[in-house]
GROMACS .gro file of C-alpha atoms in nm:
model
  427
    1UNK     CA    1   9.036   5.475  19.280
    2UNK     CA    2   8.900   5.792  19.160
    3UNK     CA    3   8.652   6.063  19.274
    4UNK     CA    4   8.666   5.943  19.610
    5UNK     CA    5   8.364   6.075  19.802
    6UNK     CA    6   8.104   5.964  20.049
    7UNK     CA    7   7.737   5.929  19.980
    8UNK     CA    8   7.553   6.141  20.247
    9UNK     CA    9   7.189   6.007  20.268
   10UNK     CA   10   6.934   6.281  20.324
   11UNK     CA   11   7.181   6.556  20.250
   12UNK     CA   12   7.383   6.461  19.952
   13UNK     CA   13   7.736   6.572  19.938
   14UNK     CA   14   7.741   6.529  19.558
   15UNK     CA   15   7.433   6.670  19.388
   16UNK     CA   16   7.240   6.387  19.216
   17UNK     CA   17   7.469   6.121  19.319
   18UNK     CA   18   7.201   5.943  19.519
   19UNK     CA   19   7.006   5.884  19.207
   20UNK     CA   20   7.321   5.766  19.017
   21UNK     CA   21   7.350   5.453  18.832
   22UNK     CA   22   7.571   5.325  19.098
   23UNK     CA   23   7.306   5.394  19.386
   24UNK     CA   24   7.032   5.220  19.151
   25UNK     CA   25   7.233   4.912  19.116
   26UNK     CA   26   7.309   4.890  19.487
   27UNK     CA   27   6.935   4.925  19.567
   28UNK     CA   28   6.848   4.663  19.317
   29UNK     CA   29   7.088   4.428  19.485
   30UNK     CA   30   6.929   4.511  19.816
   31UNK     CA   31   6.589   4.442  19.684
   32UNK     CA   32   6.680   4.111  19.515
   33UNK     CA   33   6.795   3.901  19.810
   34UNK     CA   34   6.566   3.593  19.871
   35UNK     CA   35   6.415   3.483  20.196
   36UNK     CA   36   6.705   3.242  20.264
   37UNK     CA   37   6.961   3.533  20.235
   38UNK     CA   38   7.109   3.451  19.907
   39UNK     CA   39   7.165   3.645  19.580
   40UNK     CA   40   7.178   3.509  19.219
   41UNK     CA   41   6.970   3.197  19.279
   42UNK     CA   42   6.699   3.327  19.012
   43UNK     CA   43   6.952   3.334  18.736
   44UNK     CA   44   7.223   3.083  18.814
   45UNK     CA   45   7.144   2.839  19.082
   46UNK     CA   46   7.507   2.695  19.096
   47UNK     CA   47   7.638   3.042  19.131
   48UNK     CA   48   7.426   3.165  19.399
   49UNK     CA   49   7.689   3.100  19.672
   50UNK     CA   50   7.963   3.307  19.513
   51UNK     CA   51   7.735   3.574  19.405
   52UNK     CA   52   7.612   3.603  19.761
   53UNK     CA   53   7.959   3.615  19.881
   54UNK     CA   54   8.051   3.900  19.659
   55UNK     CA   55   7.741   4.094  19.743
   56UNK     CA   56   7.789   4.065  20.118
   57UNK     CA   57   8.153   4.174  20.076
   58UNK     CA   58   8.043   4.489  19.874
   59UNK     CA   59   7.780   4.581  20.132
   60UNK     CA   60   8.018   4.554  20.419
   61UNK     CA   61   8.274   4.766  20.223
   62UNK     CA   62   7.992   5.025  20.182
   63UNK     CA   63   7.958   5.033  20.562
   64UNK     CA   64   7.674   4.810  20.637
   65UNK     CA   65   7.711   4.573  20.938
   66UNK     CA   66   7.549   4.239  21.002
   67UNK     CA   67   7.254   4.386  21.201
   68UNK     CA   68   7.152   4.657  20.951
   69UNK     CA   69   6.809   4.582  20.819
   70UNK     CA   70   6.645   4.704  20.506
   71UNK     CA   71   6.293   4.666  20.327
   72UNK     CA   72   6.268   4.394  20.051
   73UNK     CA   73   5.977   4.334  19.828
   74UNK     CA   74   5.660   4.520  19.722
   75UNK     CA   75   5.411   4.695  19.942
   76UNK     CA   76   5.195   4.393  19.966
   77UNK     CA   77   5.478   4.152  20.046
   78UNK     CA   78   5.740   4.357  20.223
   79UNK     CA   79   5.990   4.213  20.467
   80UNK     CA   80   6.311   4.302  20.639
   81UNK     CA   81   6.652   4.147  20.574
   82UNK     CA   82   7.003   4.174  20.731
   83UNK     CA   83   7.338   4.048  20.650
   84UNK     CA   84   7.323   3.807  20.939
   85UNK     CA   85   7.085   3.595  20.739
   86UNK     CA   86   7.317   3.595  20.439
   87UNK     CA   87   7.614   3.486  20.669
   88UNK     CA   88   7.403   3.191  20.773
   89UNK     CA   89   7.326   3.086  20.424
   90UNK     CA   90   7.701   3.128  20.319
   91UNK     CA   91   7.807   2.908  20.621
   92UNK     CA   92   7.547   2.646  20.538
   93UNK     CA   93   7.683   2.633  20.177
   94UNK     CA   94   8.022   2.518  20.287
   95UNK     CA   95   8.028   2.139  20.270
   96UNK     CA   96   8.162   1.921  20.542
   97UNK     CA   97   8.482   1.872  20.372
   98UNK     CA   98   8.522   2.254  20.311
   99UNK     CA   99   8.419   2.298  19.944
  100UNK     CA  100   8.220   2.587  19.855
  101UNK     CA  101   8.052   2.685  19.518
  102UNK     CA  102   8.166   2.535  19.200
  103UNK     CA  103   8.549   2.564  19.216
  104UNK     CA  104   8.859   2.700  19.415
  105UNK     CA  105   8.792   3.045  19.283
  106UNK     CA  106   8.457   3.060  19.453
  107UNK     CA  107   8.623   2.933  19.771
  108UNK     CA  108   8.906   3.183  19.758
  109UNK     CA  109   8.643   3.475  19.703
  110UNK     CA  110   8.452   3.363  20.019
  111UNK     CA  111   8.774   3.324  20.212
  112UNK     CA  112   8.876   3.683  20.126
  113UNK     CA  113   8.533   3.814  20.240
  114UNK     CA  114   8.558   3.641  20.567
  115UNK     CA  115   8.925   3.759  20.645
  116UNK     CA  116   8.872   4.105  20.509
  117UNK     CA  117   8.590   4.175  20.766
  118UNK     CA  118   8.710   3.942  21.042
  119UNK     CA  119   8.409   3.727  21.029
  120UNK     CA  120   8.586   3.402  21.128
  121UNK     CA  121   8.376   3.361  21.444
  122UNK     CA  122   8.055   3.383  21.248
  123UNK     CA  123   8.138   3.071  21.035
  124UNK     CA  124   8.130   2.740  21.205
  125UNK     CA  125   8.267   2.588  20.909
  126UNK     CA  126   8.557   2.829  20.857
  127UNK     CA  127   8.825   2.580  20.950
  128UNK     CA  128   8.695   2.339  20.698
  129UNK     CA  129   8.705   2.591  20.427
  130UNK     CA  130   9.044   2.715  20.526
  131UNK     CA  131   9.179   2.355  20.515
  132UNK     CA  132   9.020   2.289  20.172
  133UNK     CA  133   9.178   2.590  20.025
  134UNK     CA  134   9.509   2.507  20.160
  135UNK     CA  135   9.500   2.154  20.023
  136UNK     CA  136   9.408   2.297  19.682
  137UNK     CA  137   9.714   2.539  19.702
  138UNK     CA  138   9.941   2.238  19.804
  139UNK     CA  139   9.830   2.022  19.525
  140UNK     CA  140   9.849   2.326  19.276
  141UNK     CA  141   9.507   2.213  19.152
  142UNK     CA  142   9.438   2.561  19.007
  143UNK     CA  143   9.688   2.483  18.725
  144UNK     CA  144   9.517   2.167  18.591
  145UNK     CA  145   9.339   2.365  18.347
  146UNK     CA  146   9.048   2.129  18.351
  147UNK     CA  147   8.773   2.348  18.488
  148UNK     CA  148   8.649   2.660  18.291
  149UNK     CA  149   8.783   2.913  18.533
  150UNK     CA  150   9.118   2.761  18.619
  151UNK     CA  151   9.426   2.948  18.561
  152UNK     CA  152   9.581   3.289  18.615
  153UNK     CA  153   9.249   3.434  18.739
  154UNK     CA  154   9.204   3.184  19.008
  155UNK     CA  155   9.575   3.212  19.089
  156UNK     CA  156   9.522   3.598  19.136
  157UNK     CA  157   9.226   3.527  19.376
  158UNK     CA  158   9.439   3.283  19.573
  159UNK     CA  159   9.736   3.533  19.604
  160UNK     CA  160   9.485   3.783  19.764
  161UNK     CA  161   9.345   3.529  19.992
  162UNK     CA  162   9.705   3.432  20.110
  163UNK     CA  163   9.779   3.799  20.163
  164UNK     CA  164   9.470   3.847  20.389
  165UNK     CA  165   9.539   3.531  20.580
  166UNK     CA  166   9.911   3.671  20.613
  167UNK     CA  167  10.076   3.368  20.459
  168UNK     CA  168  10.331   3.550  20.252
  169UNK     CA  169  10.521   3.248  20.170
  170UNK     CA  170  10.228   3.101  19.966
  171UNK     CA  171  10.140   3.427  19.816
  172UNK     CA  172  10.479   3.479  19.685
  173UNK     CA  173  10.513   3.130  19.551
  174UNK     CA  174  10.197   3.153  19.366
  175UNK     CA  175  10.284   3.504  19.235
  176UNK     CA  176  10.612   3.371  19.103
  177UNK     CA  177  10.424   3.107  18.906
  178UNK     CA  178  10.174   3.356  18.777
  179UNK     CA  179  10.409   3.620  18.609
  180UNK     CA  180  10.555   3.319  18.419
  181UNK     CA  181  10.216   3.283  18.238
  182UNK     CA  182  10.205   3.630  18.068
  183UNK     CA  183  10.195   3.615  17.684
  184UNK     CA  184  10.422   3.828  17.483
  185UNK     CA  185  10.130   4.068  17.398
  186UNK     CA  186  10.058   4.113  17.762
  187UNK     CA  187   9.750   3.903  17.828
  188UNK     CA  188   9.680   3.595  18.038
  189UNK     CA  189   9.498   3.289  17.918
  190UNK     CA  190   9.325   3.019  18.113
  191UNK     CA  191   9.182   2.671  18.044
  192UNK     CA  192   9.140   2.598  17.672
  193UNK     CA  193   8.930   2.348  17.466
  194UNK     CA  194   9.092   2.064  17.264
  195UNK     CA  195   9.075   2.296  16.974
  196UNK     CA  196   9.281   2.559  17.159
  197UNK     CA  197   8.994   2.813  17.220
  198UNK     CA  198   8.978   2.988  17.562
  199UNK     CA  199   8.701   2.850  17.793
  200UNK     CA  200   8.699   3.192  17.971
  201UNK     CA  201   8.767   3.525  17.835
  202UNK     CA  202   9.141   3.634  17.860
  203UNK     CA  203   9.009   3.972  17.990
  204UNK     CA  204   8.882   3.791  18.307
  205UNK     CA  205   9.230   3.648  18.370
  206UNK     CA  206   9.417   3.951  18.273
  207UNK     CA  207   9.219   4.205  18.470
  208UNK     CA  208   9.255   3.996  18.792
  209UNK     CA  209   9.631   3.941  18.742
  210UNK     CA  210   9.656   4.336  18.705
  211UNK     CA  211   9.476   4.374  19.043
  212UNK     CA  212   9.725   4.115  19.193
  213UNK     CA  213  10.020   4.318  19.035
  214UNK     CA  214   9.884   4.633  19.204
  215UNK     CA  215   9.831   4.461  19.540
  216UNK     CA  216  10.195   4.334  19.529
  217UNK     CA  217  10.329   4.692  19.477
  218UNK     CA  218  10.380   4.695  19.099
  219UNK     CA  219  10.295   5.028  18.930
  220UNK     CA  220  10.189   5.135  18.587
  221UNK     CA  221  10.554   5.185  18.498
  222UNK     CA  222  10.640   4.817  18.543
  223UNK     CA  223  10.665   4.662  18.196
  224UNK     CA  224  10.423   4.371  18.281
  225UNK     CA  225  10.157   4.596  18.406
  226UNK     CA  226  10.202   4.829  18.103
  227UNK     CA  227  10.181   4.537  17.865
  228UNK     CA  228   9.863   4.407  18.022
  229UNK     CA  229   9.706   4.758  18.021
  230UNK     CA  230   9.797   4.822  17.653
  231UNK     CA  231   9.647   4.473  17.564
  232UNK     CA  232   9.311   4.569  17.737
  233UNK     CA  233   9.289   4.902  17.557
  234UNK     CA  234   9.373   4.727  17.214
  235UNK     CA  235   9.093   4.467  17.266
  236UNK     CA  236   8.811   4.703  17.372
  237UNK     CA  237   8.534   4.754  17.133
  238UNK     CA  238   8.457   5.094  16.993
  239UNK     CA  239   8.152   5.129  17.213
  240UNK     CA  240   8.355   5.068  17.537
  241UNK     CA  241   8.289   4.699  17.619
  242UNK     CA  242   8.500   4.384  17.616
  243UNK     CA  243   8.321   4.082  17.465
  244UNK     CA  244   8.362   3.727  17.470
  245UNK     CA  245   8.025   3.534  17.513
  246UNK     CA  246   7.750   3.789  17.477
  247UNK     CA  247   7.588   3.706  17.796
  248UNK     CA  248   7.895   3.775  17.977
  249UNK     CA  249   7.986   4.102  17.824
  250UNK     CA  250   7.889   4.300  18.140
  251UNK     CA  251   8.110   4.058  18.361
  252UNK     CA  252   8.431   4.097  18.171
  253UNK     CA  253   8.381   4.461  18.112
  254UNK     CA  254   8.339   4.511  18.483
  255UNK     CA  255   8.663   4.326  18.546
  256UNK     CA  256   8.852   4.549  18.310
  257UNK     CA  257   8.695   4.861  18.481
  258UNK     CA  258   8.815   4.725  18.822
  259UNK     CA  259   9.169   4.684  18.692
  260UNK     CA  260   9.186   5.020  18.492
  261UNK     CA  261   9.042   5.201  18.800
  262UNK     CA  262   9.367   5.129  18.986
  263UNK     CA  263   9.570   5.339  18.761
  264UNK     CA  264   9.671   5.680  18.890
  265UNK     CA  265   9.518   5.856  18.586
  266UNK     CA  266   9.195   5.734  18.422
  267UNK     CA  267   9.258   5.644  18.049
  268UNK     CA  268   9.016   5.724  17.782
  269UNK     CA  269   8.930   5.349  17.765
  270UNK     CA  270   8.805   5.363  18.123
  271UNK     CA  271   8.579   5.663  18.058
  272UNK     CA  272   8.421   5.480  17.761
  273UNK     CA  273   8.388   5.156  17.962
  274UNK     CA  274   8.210   5.339  18.228
  275UNK     CA  275   7.970   5.517  17.980
  276UNK     CA  276   7.887   5.185  17.813
  277UNK     CA  277   7.815   5.031  18.157
  278UNK     CA  278   7.584   5.317  18.243
  279UNK     CA  279   7.382   5.231  17.935
  280UNK     CA  280   7.336   4.870  18.063
  281UNK     CA  281   7.173   4.969  18.378
  282UNK     CA  282   6.801   4.928  18.356
  283UNK     CA  283   6.540   5.158  18.507
  284UNK     CA  284   6.520   4.917  18.825
  285UNK     CA  285   6.894   4.906  18.857
  286UNK     CA  286   6.937   4.558  18.721
  287UNK     CA  287   7.243   4.495  18.486
  288UNK     CA  288   7.185   4.189  18.256
  289UNK     CA  289   7.106   3.946  18.558
  290UNK     CA  290   7.188   3.941  18.928
  291UNK     CA  291   7.554   3.827  18.875
  292UNK     CA  292   7.609   4.113  18.629
  293UNK     CA  293   7.447   4.350  18.873
  294UNK     CA  294   7.701   4.268  19.145
  295UNK     CA  295   7.979   4.297  18.902
  296UNK     CA  296   7.850   4.636  18.799
  297UNK     CA  297   7.834   4.740  19.149
  298UNK     CA  298   8.185   4.630  19.220
  299UNK     CA  299   8.306   4.814  18.910
  300UNK     CA  300   8.142   5.135  19.016
  301UNK     CA  301   8.278   5.094  19.383
  302UNK     CA  302   8.630   5.043  19.233
  303UNK     CA  303   8.609   5.355  19.038
  304UNK     CA  304   8.420   5.595  19.261
  305UNK     CA  305   8.516   5.468  19.589
  306UNK     CA  306   8.170   5.586  19.731
  307UNK     CA  307   8.117   5.486  20.085
  308UNK     CA  308   7.812   5.538  20.304
  309UNK     CA  309   7.877   5.756  20.614
  310UNK     CA  310   7.742   5.477  20.826
  311UNK     CA  311   7.585   5.137  20.796
  312UNK     CA  312   7.238   5.276  20.886
  313UNK     CA  313   7.243   5.543  20.628
  314UNK     CA  314   7.281   5.290  20.329
  315UNK     CA  315   6.966   5.105  20.457
  316UNK     CA  316   6.795   5.437  20.500
  317UNK     CA  317   6.845   5.540  20.150
  318UNK     CA  318   6.717   5.212  20.013
  319UNK     CA  319   6.418   5.219  20.257
  320UNK     CA  320   6.332   5.578  20.152
  321UNK     CA  321   6.334   5.467  19.796
  322UNK     CA  322   6.117   5.185  19.888
  323UNK     CA  323   5.870   5.397  20.067
  324UNK     CA  324   5.859   5.631  19.774
  325UNK     CA  325   5.764   5.339  19.552
  326UNK     CA  326   5.510   5.243  19.798
  327UNK     CA  327   5.360   5.584  19.815
  328UNK     CA  328   5.352   5.613  19.447
  329UNK     CA  329   5.166   5.272  19.423
  330UNK     CA  330   4.906   5.407  19.668
  331UNK     CA  331   4.867   5.735  19.488
  332UNK     CA  332   4.792   5.533  19.174
  333UNK     CA  333   4.527   5.336  19.350
  334UNK     CA  334   4.384   5.645  19.485
  335UNK     CA  335   4.385   5.799  19.134
  336UNK     CA  336   4.197   5.483  19.021
  337UNK     CA  337   3.932   5.520  19.305
  338UNK     CA  338   3.902   5.895  19.213
  339UNK     CA  339   3.856   5.803  18.854
  340UNK     CA  340   3.584   5.541  18.938
  341UNK     CA  341   3.418   5.814  19.165
  342UNK     CA  342   3.426   6.047  18.870
  343UNK     CA  343   3.248   5.794  18.662
  344UNK     CA  344   2.984   5.736  18.941
  345UNK     CA  345   2.951   6.106  18.981
  346UNK     CA  346   2.893   6.147  18.612
  347UNK     CA  347   2.630   5.875  18.611
  348UNK     CA  348   2.460   6.035  18.917
  349UNK     CA  349   2.460   6.376  18.736
  350UNK     CA  350   2.293   6.217  18.427
  351UNK     CA  351   2.016   6.064  18.650
  352UNK     CA  352   1.974   6.377  18.826
  353UNK     CA  353   1.918   6.554  18.478
  354UNK     CA  354   1.667   6.289  18.388
  355UNK     CA  355   1.476   6.342  18.714
  356UNK     CA  356   1.476   6.703  18.653
  357UNK     CA  357   1.318   6.651  18.310
  358UNK     CA  358   1.050   6.443  18.463
  359UNK     CA  359   0.980   6.705  18.730
  360UNK     CA  360   0.949   6.970  18.457
  361UNK     CA  361   0.712   6.751  18.258
  362UNK     CA  362   0.501   6.636  18.548
  363UNK     CA  363   0.567   6.928  18.778
  364UNK     CA  364   0.180   6.932  18.900
  365UNK     CA  365   0.162   6.572  18.950
  366UNK     CA  366   0.129   6.389  19.284
  367UNK     CA  367   0.260   6.027  19.266
  368UNK     CA  368   0.279   6.072  18.896
  369UNK     CA  369  -0.103   6.134  18.841
  370UNK     CA  370  -0.233   6.459  18.694
  371UNK     CA  371  -0.519   6.683  18.839
  372UNK     CA  372  -0.744   6.588  18.554
  373UNK     CA  373  -0.678   6.212  18.625
  374UNK     CA  374  -0.762   6.273  18.979
  375UNK     CA  375  -1.092   6.428  18.894
  376UNK     CA  376  -1.194   6.151  18.672
  377UNK     CA  377  -1.100   5.886  18.920
  378UNK     CA  378  -1.285   6.078  19.194
  379UNK     CA  379  -1.602   6.100  18.966
  380UNK     CA  380  -1.588   5.723  18.905
  381UNK     CA  381  -1.548   5.653  19.282
  382UNK     CA  382  -1.850   5.885  19.354
  383UNK     CA  383  -2.065   5.702  19.102
  384UNK     CA  384  -1.963   5.372  19.237
  385UNK     CA  385  -2.027   5.493  19.582
  386UNK     CA  386  -2.382   5.610  19.493
  387UNK     CA  387  -2.457   5.276  19.310
  388UNK     CA  388  -2.336   5.095  19.619
  389UNK     CA  389  -2.579   5.278  19.842
  390UNK     CA  390  -2.868   5.230  19.607
  391UNK     CA  391  -2.798   4.856  19.574
  392UNK     CA  392  -2.743   4.822  19.952
  393UNK     CA  393  -3.088   4.981  20.014
  394UNK     CA  394  -3.263   4.756  19.761
  395UNK     CA  395  -3.099   4.448  19.937
  396UNK     CA  396  -3.196   4.572  20.272
  397UNK     CA  397  -3.553   4.626  20.165
  398UNK     CA  398  -3.566   4.256  20.031
  399UNK     CA  399  -3.456   4.132  20.364
  400UNK     CA  400  -3.715   4.322  20.563
  401UNK     CA  401  -3.992   4.223  20.334
  402UNK     CA  402  -3.902   3.852  20.363
  403UNK     CA  403  -3.896   3.876  20.747
  404UNK     CA  404  -4.239   4.034  20.770
  405UNK     CA  405  -4.369   3.761  20.527
  406UNK     CA  406  -4.248   3.494  20.743
  407UNK     CA  407  -4.424   3.640  21.047
  408UNK     CA  408  -4.754   3.657  20.876
  409UNK     CA  409  -4.737   3.293  20.775
  410UNK     CA  410  -4.688   3.161  21.112
  411UNK     CA  411  -4.988   3.358  21.242
  412UNK     CA  412  -5.216   3.210  20.983
  413UNK     CA  413  -5.100   2.857  21.046
  414UNK     CA  414  -5.178   2.897  21.436
  415UNK     CA  415  -5.547   2.998  21.369
  416UNK     CA  416  -5.618   2.693  21.150
  417UNK     CA  417  -5.509   2.430  21.400
  418UNK     CA  418  -5.732   2.542  21.700
  419UNK     CA  419  -5.678   2.493  22.063
  420UNK     CA  420  -5.426   2.225  22.193
  421UNK     CA  421  -5.568   1.897  22.299
  422UNK     CA  422  -5.589   1.819  22.672
  423UNK     CA  423  -5.412   1.537  22.868
  424UNK     CA  424  -5.599   1.221  22.967
  425UNK     CA  425  -5.545   1.306  23.337
  426UNK     CA  426  -5.711   1.634  23.295
  427UNK     CA  427  -6.029   1.459  23.180
   0.00000   0.00000   0.00000
């Protein structure tokens, strides 16, 4: 382990380390957990259990605890998460007969995580898992070479599991089998096809065996260690990677980094590998996929050994980054509003200018009518008023004339008829 330091959130002990590739990858992982508490489901559904186990193990190694909460998601859909939810998901992923993930390697990695952090009480299915692993060891099923990942890499994982379980007898037994599988050129091979081709990269197996060698107390001076290191260095590409299937270049390179990081002096091959890995980290911290991202984080952790001061600080750093993103988003929205306001202001200014043109053009107008127009309209109204008075006078004279004529006619008619006749009684 090299450059062992602690990441101090808020006041960084190492200038710029908080914005390093390592921190970016960890923050990507924190932000990619789904609502069920798992990682990896969006890329490899069947790998989600073991990817989740590896991620939880890393975060616990970084100083998180089960109750530490952090922000997940964008500003419009933000939520909080803690490792307690992920532990519940992992426990539910253990079947009733104790199987976990796709193979015994997955089960061994979960068992390591539980034992390393003393989480037995958090797993109601722990005994079932432990029994399943024990039965696989007794049957030596890891040597069947039927499944893709069986062989030395799985054996190395089981050795680590047995060491944590303090079952030295089984650990020593598997180790004695393992060292017999090393090829003359130093590498280890796992399952192969009917045509003799490796189903999984020898780098994956060899790197994990090297880790088992170091854990068992072997040093770089041991011939078996030296041969494996030499083979890794010879098979590294000029740009610094170890290739097998293109999609898994990150995975296998990260395993090589983890193994070479255990050497007391970092070889040039390790420096080149880290430089290549840095180039694979995207702007949001993702490395190939979620599985590749956790492998990258584990590789960085193996080399740097960075550890957060306290569980809360790791979450605080991530949350501060998230809040920074939220603020940036809000500022962008504000900028858009200001741009819209600028457009509206420009339109308002244009209309104001047009209004000023009209005011200059019709400055003496009242309701848009000039003085000359008011005079003409006034003259017309006066003429119409005069005509109305004359016409009204004529009509009134006509009415009075007809009234007088009617009275004259009534008087004439009365004189022609004479006095009214008398009643018979009056006679």
